[in-house]
Amino acid sequence: MRFLHTADWHLGRRLFGYDLYDEQDYAIKQLIQIAKDEAVDAIVVAGDLYDRQNPAEPAVAQLAAIIQKINLELKLPLLMINGNHDSAVRLGVGNQWYQQTNFYLHTQLAQAFEPVEMADVQFFLLPYFELYEARQFFEDDQIKTLEQAMTRIVQQMVTQFKPGKKPVLVAHFFAAGSQHSDSETTVSVGGLDAVPLDLLSPFDYVALGHVHNKEALQQPLIRYSGSLLKFSLSEALQTKGVLIVDTDPEIRVQFKPIKQLHEVQNVQGKFAELTDDAYLTAHHIDRSAYTGIILEDTNVISNASNFLHEKFPRFLTMSRAHGLATFTDQEITAKEIQSPLELLADFYHDATQTDLSKNQKKLAEQALQEADQCDH
Amino acid sequence: MRFLHTADWHLGRRLFGYDLYDEQDYAIKQLIQIAKDEAVDAIVVAGDLYDRQNPAEPAVAQLAAIIQKINLELKLPLLMINGNHDSAVRLGVGNQWYQQTNFYLHTQLAQAFEPVEMADVQFFLLPYFELYEARQFFEDDQIKTLEQAMTRIVQQMVTQFKPGKKPVLVAHFFAAGSQHSDSETTVSVGGLDAVPLDLLSPFDYVALGHVHNKEALQQPLIRYSGSLLKFSLSEALQTKGVLIVDTDPEIRVQFKPIKQLHEVQNVQGKFAELTDDAYLTAHHIDRSAYTGIILEDTNVISNASNFLHEKFPRFLTMSRAHGLATFTDQEITAKEIQSPLELLADFYHDATQTDLSKNQKKLAEQALQEADQCDH
C-alpha cells in the first residue's frame, strides 16, 4: 500500500503573536492535493494535531473541517494519534464513531494494541503517553523510564505481528540521536526520555511525530515527517513537507515539499538599508515573510522595531549582529557607582538623545527621595 | 413512539466551589435506568450538556462516556442540541460520524431544517443560536428579535412537515410566561428575548431546555424537563427528573423523578443548635446535604462558617434570618469618628474577645504612622 506520513500540525499555534490559521489551511490544502495526486490509500498523522491541550475554538473548527474533508468527503482512511501537545481526552471524543469510516484515532495506551490492518500493513498506533499510564497499563511500578516502557510496549506489539503483514509503528516521541529545534516542547531531559533506535527494529517502518525538522534523525525507515510549517526563525532554511511511503514490494519513502503561504526568514543588514524601499527591492528581500531582523549597527536606534515593522508587516524580532557599542571596563566600573539620578539621566539621554531639563531633574530628585523614604 | 426528554445537565458545573461530577454520574445512571425500564425508543437532550463553552477535561470525559454508553452500548438513538452554555463548535465535532448510529447532534442553525424521522415522529432539532446567525441564515438584516427569528424558523419547519408524522420541536430558549430560577444564565431581558407560546402551536410537542424548574412553564405540551440536579439553594424544594413522552395514539407526558446523591437544603436555627450534634440528630437534619445555613442569632459570631462547615461537610453559605444586631444612630455616628487605631482595637476585640495588649497597641500605632507618612 501507499500512505502519506505527516505530523505536528500544531493547529492554533502562534508565531510571535501572529496566528497561523491561514498558513495552516494553505499547507493542509497542499497535503490533500498530494494525497490525491499520489493516490495514497491512507493518511497517517503522528500527533500534535493541536498546539495546546485546550485549543481555541478556531483551531477546533479547523481540525473538524480537515478530518471531515479527508475522511468523509474524500473517503480516505485516516490514522491518527495524539501528541504531547494534545489532550487525549479532548481529542479522543468521538473516536468510537470515527472507526466506522476507517478513521482510527488512538488516544489511549490500550489502543496501541489494537492494530489496524490495511492491505499488506499492520499499523500500531501508539498515542503519546505519560510513564504513569504505562505503569498502570502493565501494572508494574518498576517502569521508570521511557526506554523501559517502550521495551514492554514493543514486546507486546511483537506478539501481535501477523505473518505476511508488514508492521508499521506510528508514534510521538523523541528518538535517540535526533536533533532538537527550538519550536518543539522538550520532553526529553539529558537523553533519559529518548527512545533507543534498536527498540524499534521489529518494525518495517516507524512513522514518527514530535521533532519538527525532518532531517533531525538520519534513519531510512525510522522517520520524522517534520512539521508542515516553519514554527521558528531557526527553521527558516528547512524544507517542510510530507512523506509518501510505499510498502510493496518493499518500503520506499519519498519526500514531497509543502510551500509556506508566507516564508520565515532572517534578514541581516544595516538599519538604514532595511528601512529603505529601494534597497529592499534591489536586493529582492521578501517583505511579506515572517522576518527576524539582525541589525549590523551597534548604536542605539530609537523605535527601531516600529520602523522595521512598517517595512516588514510580519516582523517578528530584532537582534544585533555585533551587540550594542560596548563600554571599556573602566567605563563600566564608573557606571556601577552612578547614583540613581545619574543612571536615570544617562538612560534618558540614550533613549531620547537629549538631556534632562532642569525641571525634569528636580522632579526626578524629589521622586527618588520620596521612594527612598518609604523604603525604610 | 416513546422518548425520554431531558436537558440542562451542565456537566462541569460547580456549586459554591464543590464539583458535582459524582452527583451528575448518579443522576445520569438513574436516567439510563429509567430509559431501560420505560423501554424508550430515543433520548432527547435539549441543550446545556456542559456548563461552560470551554468545559474542563473531566466534564469532556464524562460526556464522552455518557454518549458512548447510551448510543453505542445500549444502541439507543440520541437526539441532542447545544444550549447557550455549550460551544457549538466544540460540542459539534464528530457530529457527521455520530449520525451513522442514530446519534443526531445538531449545533448549526441549518441543521434545524434537517428533521429526524423516527416512527410516527418528525423531530426538528433547533440548536441554541444567536440572532446574527439567524440573520445570516435567512440573509435578512431585519431580524432583530428572537420572536422574529423564531417566526421565520417555524415557518420554514412547517413547510417540511410530513402528513401522518407528528412534528416535535427540540429547542433551548426562554418561553414567554416561564419563571426563571437563579441557577440559569439569563438570556432574556425584560421579555424581549422570550419566545411567544403561540409560535409553537404547529408542533405536537415541544421539548425545551434552558429553564431549570420543570414547573416554570405550565403548558401540557410545551415542556421544560428541568435540570437533573438542584443547582442552587433556591431549588432546594424542587423535584428533579425527566419526562417520558408517548406519541401514539396521542401525546402523553409522565414525569419520572431522579434522586440527588446529596440533597440541597436550607437549614434555619440558632448557631448553638446547629453546631450541636445532639440537636442535629434529634431533629433529623441531613448533615450530608449541600447546606445553606440561616442563622437566627443577631450577634457577631467569630469564625461561624468554619464551625458550621465542621458539622455540615457540604456547607455552602451562611446568612442571617434577622440581620446582625444594629446600632442606634448615635452609636453609628460615634463609630464613624473613631481613629484607625480605635477601629482596629474594636475589630480585634470583636474577633478575639480579648483586648489588644500594650505591646500590640504600640506596634499598631507605629504601623499606622508609617502608612500615614507614605500616603502623602
CSV table of N, CA and C in Angstrom, one decimal, chain A residues 286-350:
chain,number,residue,atom,x,y,z
A,286,ASP,N,12.2,39.6,0.6
A,286,ASP,CA,10.8,39.2,0.7
A,286,ASP,C,10.2,40.0,1.9
A,287,ARG,N,9.4,41.0,1.6
A,287,ARG,CA,8.8,41.8,2.7
A,287,ARG,C,7.6,41.1,3.3
A,288,SER,N,7.0,40.1,2.6
A,288,SER,CA,5.8,39.5,3.2
A,288,SER,C,6.1,38.4,4.2
A,289,ALA,N,7.4,38.0,4.2
A,289,ALA,CA,7.7,36.9,5.1
A,289,ALA,C,7.7,37.2,6.6
A,290,TYR,N,7.5,36.2,7.4
A,290,TYR,CA,7.7,36.4,8.8
A,290,TYR,C,9.2,36.6,9.0
A,291,THR,N,9.6,37.7,9.5
A,291,THR,CA,11.0,38.1,9.4
A,291,THR,C,11.6,38.5,10.8
A,292,GLY,N,12.8,37.8,11.0
A,292,GLY,CA,13.7,38.2,12.1
A,292,GLY,C,14.8,39.1,11.5
A,293,ILE,N,15.0,40.2,12.1
A,293,ILE,CA,16.0,41.2,11.6
A,293,ILE,C,17.2,41.1,12.5
A,294,ILE,N,18.4,41.0,11.9
A,294,ILE,CA,19.6,41.1,12.6
A,294,ILE,C,20.3,42.4,12.2
A,295,LEU,N,20.4,43.3,13.1
A,295,LEU,CA,20.9,44.6,12.7
A,295,LEU,C,22.5,44.6,12.9
A,296,GLU,N,23.1,45.2,11.9
A,296,GLU,CA,24.6,45.2,11.9
A,296,GLU,C,25.1,46.5,12.7
A,297,ASP,N,24.2,47.4,12.9
A,297,ASP,CA,24.5,48.6,13.6
A,297,ASP,C,24.9,48.3,15.0
A,298,THR,N,25.6,49.2,15.7
A,298,THR,CA,26.0,49.0,17.1
A,298,THR,C,25.5,50.1,17.9
A,299,ASN,N,24.9,51.2,17.3
A,299,ASN,CA,24.4,52.3,18.1
A,299,ASN,C,23.0,52.1,18.5
A,300,VAL,N,22.6,52.8,19.5
A,300,VAL,CA,21.2,52.7,20.0
A,300,VAL,C,20.3,53.4,18.9
A,301,ILE,N,19.2,52.8,18.5
A,301,ILE,CA,18.3,53.4,17.5
A,301,ILE,C,16.9,53.4,18.1
A,302,SER,N,16.4,54.7,18.3
A,302,SER,CA,15.1,54.8,18.9
A,302,SER,C,14.0,54.2,18.0
A,303,ASN,N,13.1,53.4,18.7
A,303,ASN,CA,11.9,53.0,18.0
A,303,ASN,C,12.2,52.1,16.8
A,304,ALA,N,13.4,51.4,16.8
A,304,ALA,CA,13.8,50.7,15.6
A,304,ALA,C,12.8,49.6,15.2
A,305,SER,N,12.2,48.9,16.2
A,305,SER,CA,11.3,47.8,15.9
A,305,SER,C,10.1,48.4,15.1
A,306,ASN,N,9.6,49.5,15.5
A,306,ASN,CA,8.4,50.1,14.8
A,306,ASN,C,8.7,50.5,13.4
A,307,PHE,N,9.9,51.0,13.2
A,307,PHE,CA,10.3,51.4,11.8
A,307,PHE,C,10.4,50.1,10.9
A,308,LEU,N,11.0,49.1,11.5
A,308,LEU,CA,11.2,47.8,10.8
A,308,LEU,C,9.8,47.1,10.5
A,309,HIS,N,8.9,47.3,11.5
A,309,HIS,CA,7.6,46.7,11.3
A,309,HIS,C,6.8,47.3,10.1
A,310,GLU,N,7.1,48.6,9.9
A,310,GLU,CA,6.5,49.3,8.8
A,310,GLU,C,6.9,48.7,7.5
A,311,LYS,N,8.1,48.3,7.4
A,311,LYS,CA,8.7,47.7,6.1
A,311,LYS,C,8.4,46.2,6.0
A,312,PHE,N,8.3,45.6,7.2
A,312,PHE,CA,8.1,44.1,7.2
A,312,PHE,C,6.8,43.9,8.0
A,313,PRO,N,5.6,43.7,7.3
A,313,PRO,CA,4.4,43.6,8.1
A,313,PRO,C,4.3,42.4,9.0
A,314,ARG,N,5.1,41.4,8.7
A,314,ARG,CA,5.2,40.2,9.6
A,314,ARG,C,6.5,40.2,10.3
A,315,PHE,N,6.9,41.3,10.7
A,315,PHE,CA,8.2,41.5,11.5
A,315,PHE,C,8.0,40.7,12.8
A,316,LEU,N,9.0,39.9,13.2
A,316,LEU,CA,8.9,39.1,14.4
A,316,LEU,C,9.8,39.6,15.5
A,317,THR,N,11.1,39.9,15.2
A,317,THR,CA,12.0,40.2,16.3
A,317,THR,C,13.3,40.8,15.7
A,318,MET,N,14.0,41.5,16.6
A,318,MET,CA,15.2,42.2,16.2
A,318,MET,C,16.3,41.8,17.1
A,319,SER,N,17.5,41.5,16.5
A,319,SER,CA,18.6,41.3,17.3
A,319,SER,C,19.8,42.0,16.7
A,320,ARG,N,21.0,41.9,17.4
A,320,ARG,CA,22.1,42.7,16.9
A,320,ARG,C,23.2,41.7,16.5
A,321,ALA,N,23.8,41.9,15.3
A,321,ALA,CA,24.8,41.1,14.9
A,321,ALA,C,26.1,41.2,15.7
A,322,HIS,N,26.4,42.5,16.1
A,322,HIS,CA,27.6,42.7,16.8
A,322,HIS,C,27.4,43.3,18.2
A,323,GLY,N,26.2,43.2,18.7
A,323,GLY,CA,25.8,43.7,20.0
A,323,GLY,C,25.7,45.2,19.9
A,324,LEU,N,25.5,45.9,21.0
A,324,LEU,CA,25.5,47.3,21.1
A,324,LEU,C,26.9,47.8,21.4
A,325,ALA,N,27.2,49.0,21.0
A,325,ALA,CA,28.5,49.6,21.3
A,325,ALA,C,28.9,49.4,22.7
A,326,THR,N,30.0,48.8,23.0
A,326,THR,CA,30.3,48.4,24.3
A,326,THR,C,31.2,49.4,25.1
A,327,PHE,N,31.2,49.3,26.3
A,327,PHE,CA,32.0,50.2,27.2
A,327,PHE,C,33.3,49.5,27.6
A,328,THR,N,34.3,50.3,27.8
A,328,THR,CA,35.5,49.7,28.4
A,328,THR,C,35.3,49.3,29.8
A,329,ASP,N,36.1,48.5,30.4
A,329,ASP,CA,36.0,48.1,31.7
A,329,ASP,C,35.9,49.2,32.7
A,330,GLN,N,36.8,50.2,32.4
A,330,GLN,CA,36.8,51.4,33.2
A,330,GLN,C,35.5,52.1,33.2
A,331,GLU,N,34.9,52.3,32.0
A,331,GLU,CA,33.6,52.9,31.9
A,331,GLU,C,32.5,52.2,32.7
A,332,ILE,N,32.6,50.8,32.6
A,332,ILE,CA,31.6,50.0,33.3
A,332,ILE,C,31.7,50.2,34.8
A,333,THR,N,33.0,50.2,35.3
A,333,THR,CA,33.1,50.5,36.8
A,333,THR,C,32.6,51.8,37.1
A,334,ALA,N,32.9,52.8,36.3
A,334,ALA,CA,32.3,54.1,36.6
A,334,ALA,C,30.8,54.1,36.6
A,335,LYS,N,30.2,53.3,35.7
A,335,LYS,CA,28.7,53.3,35.7
A,335,LYS,C,28.2,52.6,37.0
A,336,GLU,N,28.9,51.6,37.4
A,336,GLU,CA,28.4,50.9,38.6
A,336,GLU,C,28.2,51.7,39.8
A,337,ILE,N,29.0,52.8,39.9
A,337,ILE,CA,28.9,53.6,41.1
A,337,ILE,C,28.0,54.9,40.9
A,338,GLN,N,27.3,54.9,39.7
A,338,GLN,CA,26.5,56.1,39.5
A,338,GLN,C,25.3,56.1,40.5
A,339,SER,N,24.8,57.3,40.8
A,339,SER,CA,23.7,57.4,41.6
A,339,SER,C,22.4,57.1,40.8
A,340,PRO,N,21.3,56.8,41.4
A,340,PRO,CA,20.1,56.6,40.7
A,340,PRO,C,19.8,57.7,39.7
A,341,LEU,N,20.0,58.9,40.2
A,341,LEU,CA,19.7,60.1,39.3
A,341,LEU,C,20.6,60.1,38.1
A,342,GLU,N,21.8,59.8,38.3
A,342,GLU,CA,22.8,59.8,37.1
A,342,GLU,C,22.4,58.7,36.2
A,343,LEU,N,22.0,57.5,36.7
A,343,LEU,CA,21.6,56.4,35.8
A,343,LEU,C,20.4,56.8,35.0
A,344,LEU,N,19.4,57.5,35.7
A,344,LEU,CA,18.2,57.9,35.0
A,344,LEU,C,18.5,58.9,33.9
A,345,ALA,N,19.4,59.9,34.2
A,345,ALA,CA,19.8,60.9,33.3
A,345,ALA,C,20.5,60.2,32.0
A,346,ASP,N,21.3,59.2,32.3
A,346,ASP,CA,22.0,58.5,31.2
A,346,ASP,C,21.0,57.8,30.3
A,347,PHE,N,20.1,57.1,31.0
A,347,PHE,CA,19.1,56.4,30.3
A,347,PHE,C,18.2,57.3,29.4
A,348,TYR,N,17.8,58.4,30.0
A,348,TYR,CA,17.0,59.4,29.3
A,348,TYR,C,17.8,59.9,28.1
A,349,HIS,N,19.1,60.1,28.2
A,349,HIS,CA,19.9,60.6,27.1
A,349,HIS,C,19.9,59.5,26.0
A,350,ASP,N,20.2,58.3,26.4
A,350,ASP,CA,20.3,57.2,25.5
A,350,ASP,C,19.0,57.1,24.7
